[in-house]
Coordinates of C-alpha atoms and ligand atoms in Angstrom, one line a residue:
X159 CA 15.5 -3.0 -16.3
X160 CA 12.0 -4.1 -15.0
X161 CA 9.7 -0.8 -13.9
X162 CA 7.9 -0.6 -10.7
X163 CA 5.2 1.6 -9.5
X164 CA 2.8 1.8 -6.8
X165 CA 0.9 4.3 -4.3
X166 CA -0.6 5.4 -0.9
X167 CA -3.8 7.5 -0.8
X168 CA -3.1 10.8 1.7
X169 CA -5.9 9.5 4.4
X170 CA -4.2 9.5 7.3
X171 CA -0.5 8.9 8.4
X172 CA 1.1 5.6 7.7
X173 CA 0.5 3.0 9.9
X174 CA 2.1 -0.4 10.3
X175 CA 0.3 -2.0 7.5
X176 CA 1.2 0.4 5.3
X177 CA 4.7 -0.1 6.2
X178 CA 4.6 -3.8 6.5
X179 CA 2.2 -4.1 3.8
X180 CA 4.2 -2.0 1.0
X181 CA 6.6 0.5 1.7
X182 CA 9.0 -1.3 3.0
X183 CA 9.2 -3.5 -0.5
X184 CA 9.2 0.2 -1.7
X185 CA 12.7 0.5 0.0
X186 CA 14.1 -3.0 -0.8
X187 CA 13.0 -2.5 -4.7
X188 CA 14.8 0.6 -5.0
X189 CA 18.2 -0.6 -5.8
X190 CA 17.3 -3.3 -7.9
X191 CA 14.4 -1.5 -10.3
X192 CA 13.5 1.7 -11.9
X193 CA 10.9 2.6 -9.1
X194 CA 8.5 5.3 -9.0
X195 CA 6.3 5.5 -6.1
X196 CA 3.7 8.3 -5.5
X197 CA 1.0 9.8 -3.1
X198 CA -2.4 9.1 -4.2
X199 CA -4.0 12.2 -3.4
X200 CA -7.3 11.8 -6.4
X201 CA -8.0 8.0 -5.0
X202 CA -8.8 9.6 -1.3
X203 CA -11.7 11.6 -2.8
X204 CA -13.1 8.3 -3.3
X205 CA -13.8 8.7 0.5
X206 CA -12.7 11.9 2.0
X207 CA -14.1 14.2 -0.9
X208 CA -13.5 17.3 1.1
X209 CA -10.0 16.9 2.6
X210 CA -9.5 19.5 4.9
X211 CA -5.7 20.4 3.8
X212 CA -5.1 18.0 1.5
X213 CA -1.5 19.4 0.2
X214 CA -0.2 18.9 3.6
X215 CA -1.5 15.6 3.8
X216 CA 0.5 14.5 1.0
X217 CA 3.4 16.3 2.4
X218 CA 2.8 13.8 5.6
X219 CA 3.3 11.2 3.7
X220 CA 6.0 12.5 1.4
X221 CA 7.9 12.7 4.8
X222 CA 7.0 9.7 6.1
X223 CA 8.0 7.4 2.8
X224 CA 11.2 9.6 3.0
X225 CA 12.2 8.7 6.6
X226 CA 11.1 5.0 5.8
X227 CA 14.2 5.2 3.7
X228 CA 12.9 5.7 0.1
X229 CA 15.5 7.7 -1.9
X230 CA 14.2 9.9 -4.5
X231 CA 17.2 9.9 -6.4
X232 CA 16.5 6.3 -6.8
X233 CA 13.1 6.1 -6.9
X234 CA 11.5 9.6 -8.0
X235 CA 8.2 10.3 -5.4
X236 CA 5.1 12.0 -7.4
X237 CA 2.0 13.1 -6.3
X238 CA -0.8 12.1 -8.3
X239 CA -2.8 14.7 -9.5
X240 CA 0.7 17.0 -10.5
X241 CA 0.1 14.2 -13.5
X242 CA -2.8 14.9 -15.5
X243 CA -1.8 12.2 -18.4
X244 CA -3.2 9.7 -15.6
X245 CA -6.8 10.8 -16.6
X246 CA -6.9 10.1 -20.2
X247 CA -5.6 7.0 -19.5
X248 CA -8.5 6.7 -16.7
X249 CA -10.7 7.4 -19.3
X250 CA -9.8 4.6 -22.1
X251 CA -9.7 2.1 -19.5
X252 CA -13.2 3.1 -18.4
X253 CA -14.4 2.2 -22.0
X254 CA -13.3 -1.3 -21.9
X255 CA -14.2 -2.8 -18.9
X256 CA -17.9 -3.5 -17.6
X257 CA -20.1 -2.6 -15.0
X258 CA -20.4 -5.7 -13.7
X259 CA -16.8 -6.2 -13.6
X260 CA -15.9 -3.4 -11.4
X261 CA -19.7 -4.2 -8.9
X262 CA -18.0 -7.4 -8.4
X263 CA -14.5 -6.2 -6.9
X264 CA -14.3 -7.1 -2.9
X265 CA -12.7 -3.7 -2.3
X266 CA -15.9 -1.5 -4.1
X267 CA -18.5 -3.9 -2.1
X268 CA -16.7 -3.2 1.2
X269 CA -16.3 0.6 0.6
X270 CA -20.3 0.9 -0.6
X271 CA -20.8 -1.1 3.0
X272 CA -19.1 1.5 4.9
X273 CA -20.4 4.8 3.3
X274 CA -24.0 3.8 1.9
X275 CA -24.8 7.2 1.3
X276 CA -21.9 8.2 -0.7
X277 CA -21.4 5.4 -3.1
X278 CA -19.6 7.8 -6.1
X279 CA -18.6 6.4 -9.5
X280 CA -15.0 7.4 -8.7
X281 CA -15.7 4.3 -5.5
X282 CA -16.8 2.3 -8.6
X283 CA -13.9 2.7 -11.3
X284 CA -11.5 2.7 -8.0
X285 CA -9.6 -0.2 -10.1
X286 CA -9.2 1.7 -13.3
X287 CA -7.8 4.6 -11.4
X288 CA -5.1 2.5 -10.2
X289 CA -4.7 0.4 -13.8
X290 CA -3.6 3.9 -15.0
X291 CA -1.4 4.9 -12.2
X292 CA 0.5 2.0 -13.0
X293 CA 0.2 0.8 -16.6
X294 CA 0.7 5.0 -17.8
X295 CA 4.6 3.6 -16.6
X296 CA 4.3 0.4 -18.2
X297 CA 5.4 -0.9 -14.9
X298 CA 5.6 -4.5 -14.8
X299 CA 5.6 -5.0 -10.7
X300 CA 3.6 -3.9 -8.4
X301 CA 4.4 -4.0 -3.8
X302 CA 1.3 -3.9 -2.5
X303 CA -0.6 -5.7 0.7
X304 CA -3.1 -8.9 0.2
X305 CA -6.1 -6.6 0.3
X306 CA -5.0 -5.3 -3.3
X307 CA -5.0 -8.5 -4.8
X308 CA -8.1 -8.1 -6.9
X309 CA -7.1 -4.3 -7.7
X310 CA -4.4 -6.1 -9.4
X311 CA -6.7 -8.6 -11.6
X312 CA -8.7 -6.0 -12.4
X313 CA -5.0 -3.6 -13.3
X314 CA -4.0 -6.9 -15.3
X315 CA -7.3 -7.1 -17.0
X316 CA -7.1 -3.7 -18.6
X317 CA -3.9 -4.0 -20.0
X318 CA -4.7 -7.7 -21.5
X319 CA -8.1 -6.5 -22.8
X320 CA -6.4 -2.9 -24.0
X321 CA -4.2 -5.2 -26.0
X322 CA -6.7 -7.3 -27.7
X323 CA -9.2 -4.9 -28.5
X324 CA -6.3 -3.0 -30.8
X325 CA -4.4 -6.2 -31.6
X326 CA -1.3 -4.7 -29.8
X327 CA 1.2 -5.9 -27.0
X328 CA 1.8 -3.0 -25.3
X329 CA 1.2 -2.7 -21.8
X330 CA 2.6 -5.7 -19.9
X331 CA 0.5 -7.1 -17.2
X332 CA 1.9 -5.8 -13.7
X333 CA 2.3 -8.3 -11.2
X334 CA 2.2 -8.1 -7.6
X335 CA 5.3 -8.1 -5.8
X336 CA 5.4 -8.8 -2.3
X337 CA 8.7 -8.5 0.7
X338 CA 8.5 -12.1 1.6
X339 CA 7.4 -14.8 -0.2
X340 CA 3.5 -14.2 0.0
X341 CA 0.8 -11.5 0.3
X342 CA 1.5 -9.7 3.9
X343 CA -2.0 -8.8 6.1
X344 CA -1.3 -6.9 8.7
X345 CA -3.5 -7.8 11.1
X346 CA -5.6 -4.9 14.2
X347 CA -4.9 -5.9 17.2
X348 CA -8.3 -5.3 18.1
X349 CA -9.3 -8.8 17.2
X350 CA -11.1 -7.6 13.6
X351 CA -9.1 -8.4 10.8
X352 CA -6.4 -6.0 9.0
X353 CA -5.1 -3.0 10.6
X354 CA -7.0 -0.1 8.7
X355 CA -7.1 3.7 8.7
X356 CA -11.0 3.1 8.5
X357 CA -11.0 0.5 11.3
X358 CA -9.1 3.0 13.8
X359 CA -6.9 -0.4 15.1
X360 CA -3.6 1.1 13.2
X361 CA -0.2 1.8 15.1
X362 CA 1.2 5.2 13.6
X363 CA 4.7 5.1 12.3
X364 CA 4.2 8.5 14.5
X365 CA 3.4 6.8 17.3
X366 CA 6.0 7.4 20.3
X367 CA 6.9 4.4 22.3
X368 CA 4.5 4.8 25.1
X369 CA 1.8 4.9 22.8
X370 CA 2.9 1.8 20.8
X371 CA 3.9 0.1 24.0
X372 CA 0.0 0.7 25.3
X373 CA -1.5 -0.3 21.7
X374 CA 0.4 -4.2 22.0
X375 CA -0.3 -4.8 25.7
X376 CA -3.8 -3.8 25.0
X377 CA -4.1 -6.5 22.0
X378 CA -7.1 -8.9 21.9
X379 CA -6.3 -12.7 23.4
X380 CA -7.7 -15.6 24.8
X381 CA -7.5 -17.4 28.4
X382 CA -4.5 -19.3 27.1
X383 CA -3.6 -23.0 25.3
X384 CA -4.9 -25.7 27.4
X385 CA -3.4 -28.2 25.0
X386 CA 0.5 -29.0 23.6
X387 CA 0.5 -28.4 19.5
X388 CA -2.8 -26.5 18.8
X389 CA -3.3 -24.9 16.2
X390 CA -3.4 -21.1 17.3
X391 CA -6.9 -19.0 17.2
X392 CA -6.7 -16.3 15.0
X393 CA -6.1 -13.4 17.7
X394 CA -3.1 -15.2 18.5
X395 CA -2.1 -15.7 15.2
X396 CA -2.0 -12.7 14.7
X397 CA 0.3 -11.4 18.0
X398 CA 2.2 -14.1 16.1
X399 CA 2.3 -12.2 12.6
X400 CA 4.1 -9.3 14.7
X401 CA 6.5 -11.4 15.8
X402 CA 7.3 -12.7 12.0
X403 CA 7.4 -9.6 11.0
X404 CA 9.3 -7.5 13.8
X405 CA 11.4 -10.2 15.9
X406 CA 13.9 -12.2 14.6
X407 CA 13.4 -15.5 13.8
X408 CA 15.2 -17.3 17.1
X409 CA 12.6 -15.1 18.9
X410 CA 9.7 -16.5 17.2
X411 CA 11.0 -20.1 17.8
X412 CA 11.1 -19.0 21.1
X413 CA 7.5 -18.1 21.7
X414 CA 6.1 -21.0 19.3
X415 CA 7.3 -23.5 21.3
X416 CA 6.4 -21.9 24.4
X417 CA 2.8 -21.8 22.8
X418 CA 3.5 -25.2 21.9
X419 CA 3.9 -26.9 24.9
X420 CA 1.5 -24.5 27.0
X421 CA 3.8 -22.2 28.4
X422 CA 3.3 -19.4 26.8
X423 CA 2.5 -16.2 29.2
X424 CA 0.5 -13.3 26.5
X425 CA 2.0 -10.4 28.6
X426 CA 6.0 -11.7 27.8
X427 CA 4.8 -12.2 24.1
X428 CA 3.6 -8.6 24.2
X429 CA 6.1 -7.2 25.6
X430 CA 8.8 -8.8 23.1
X431 CA 6.7 -7.2 20.2
X432 CA 6.2 -3.8 21.7
X433 CA 9.8 -3.6 22.1
X434 CA 10.5 -4.7 18.6
X435 CA 7.9 -2.5 17.2
X436 CA 9.7 0.3 19.4
X437 CA 12.9 -0.4 17.8
X438 CA 11.9 0.0 14.5
X439 CA 9.5 2.5 14.6
X440 CA 11.5 4.8 17.1
X441 CA 14.4 5.9 14.4
X442 CA 11.4 6.4 11.6
X443 CA 9.7 8.7 13.3
X444 CA 12.8 10.8 14.4
X445 CA 13.5 11.0 10.9
X446 CA 9.7 11.8 10.0
X447 CA 9.6 14.9 12.9
X448 CA 13.0 16.0 10.7
X449 CA 11.7 15.9 7.3
X450 CA 8.2 17.3 8.4
X451 CA 9.7 20.2 9.3
X452 CA 11.4 20.9 6.2
X453 CA 8.6 21.6 3.7
X454 CA 11.0 23.7 0.9
X455 CA 12.9 20.0 0.2
X456 CA 9.4 18.1 0.2
X457 CA 8.3 20.1 -2.8
X458 CA 11.2 20.0 -4.3
X459 CA 11.2 16.4 -4.3
X460 CA 7.6 16.1 -5.3
X461 CA 8.2 18.4 -8.6
X462 CA 11.4 16.8 -9.6
X463 CA 9.4 13.3 -9.2
X464 CA 6.3 14.8 -10.6
X465 CA 8.5 15.4 -13.9
X466 CA 10.2 12.4 -14.6
X467 CA 6.1 10.7 -14.1
X468 CA 5.3 13.1 -16.8
X469 CA 7.8 12.3 -18.9
X470 CA 7.0 8.8 -18.6
X471 CA 3.5 9.2 -18.9
X472 CA 3.6 11.6 -21.7
X473 CA 5.1 9.4 -23.7
X474 CA 2.9 5.9 -23.1
X475 CA -0.2 8.0 -23.7
X476 CA 1.5 9.2 -27.2
X477 CA 1.1 6.0 -28.3
X478 CA -1.8 4.3 -26.9
X479 CA -3.4 7.9 -28.8
X480 CA -1.7 6.5 -31.9
X481 CA -3.1 2.6 -30.9
X482 CA -6.7 3.8 -30.9
X483 CA -6.2 6.1 -33.8
X484 CA -6.8 9.8 -32.5
X485 CA -4.3 12.6 -34.0
X486 CA -1.1 12.5 -33.0
Ligands
LIG68 P1 -4.2 2.5 2.1 O1 -4.0 2.3 3.5 O2 -5.4 1.5 1.8 O3 -4.4 3.3 0.6 O4 -3.0 1.3 1.3 C1 -1.8 1.5 0.6 C2 -0.6 0.6 1.1 O5 -0.3 -0.8 2.2 C3 -1.5 -1.4 -0.1 O6 -0.4 -1.4 -0.6 C4 -1.7 -1.8 0.7 O7 -1.7 -2.9 0.1 C5 -1.5 -1.5 2.0 N1 -1.8 -2.1 3.2 C6 -2.4 -1.2 3.7 N2 -3.6 -2.0 5.2 C7 -2.7 -2.9 5.3 C8 -2.5 -4.2 6.1 N3 -3.5 -4.5 7.4 N4 -1.9 -4.9 5.9 C9 -1.2 -5.2 4.3 N5 -1.1 -4.3 4.2 C10 -1.5 -3.1 3.9

């Protein structure tokens, strides 16, 4: 059975970008693949070097994963820092990837712009750590959003380069997996590109109904369609993206027709989106509260997940050491 691995950094609560871009795929994949999902607490140090309470933050994401429907009996969940084998593979990949290749990664350049006083080596080597996360399990598929496409290319490069240098066919080249047909970028509702924690434009899975509705009703729009069948400007396309991911195809078509014949009222469109998002988020929010209260269960799930992950990673690392020529 093909293996699937993916993770999310515990730098804040899960938002709709994380949910529709990644976690929804995690849930859909757990019945068909051998899945392992993790919480990337080491990765979070690239942007948050002095976390307030990193264990509590990891638990938060764990509770949110469970509330979204990940079943740890099918798909074990572990915390990245519980599996030290990752670091050894990270080191080997760092030996095989060139500085120039890492410097060209767009997410690195973006982060370097966002935190000019802390352009640390971890930020630069983010893709090799991500490659180690996945390749230590020799996984074939990685459910991620569109923003991760370049990191996925670096991951395949790590696999290919290792295989070429040592003359082996050891690592598979993991493919991006998208829940729909193509990569999804969940937009922000403030007209500023993607929904993301650092931009402060998120709708969170923990948001209550009123907050969700307020955020959607405040979404940036324009003065409305003037020409029939005209292309949608970006801020309007963003609203339709929400309709596509949160509403039924009939609803999408209904509003699309209204756009095309210039009768669309943005207030109605927003009300519909808010309603449909609340329908999705409210039951998840209730489960988050339930799971968050049960730290014993959360810690047990993380412990058991770490055991599975360590067993899988140490098997890979044993073979890697042998391939490179280290003592067994
Ligand atoms: P991050 O919150 O940046 O650690 O991202 C964790 C996962 O959520 C990754 O797989 C991202 O691709 C995905 N993700 C985050 N924001 C978005 C977004 N706005 N649209 C689609 N996927 C996203």
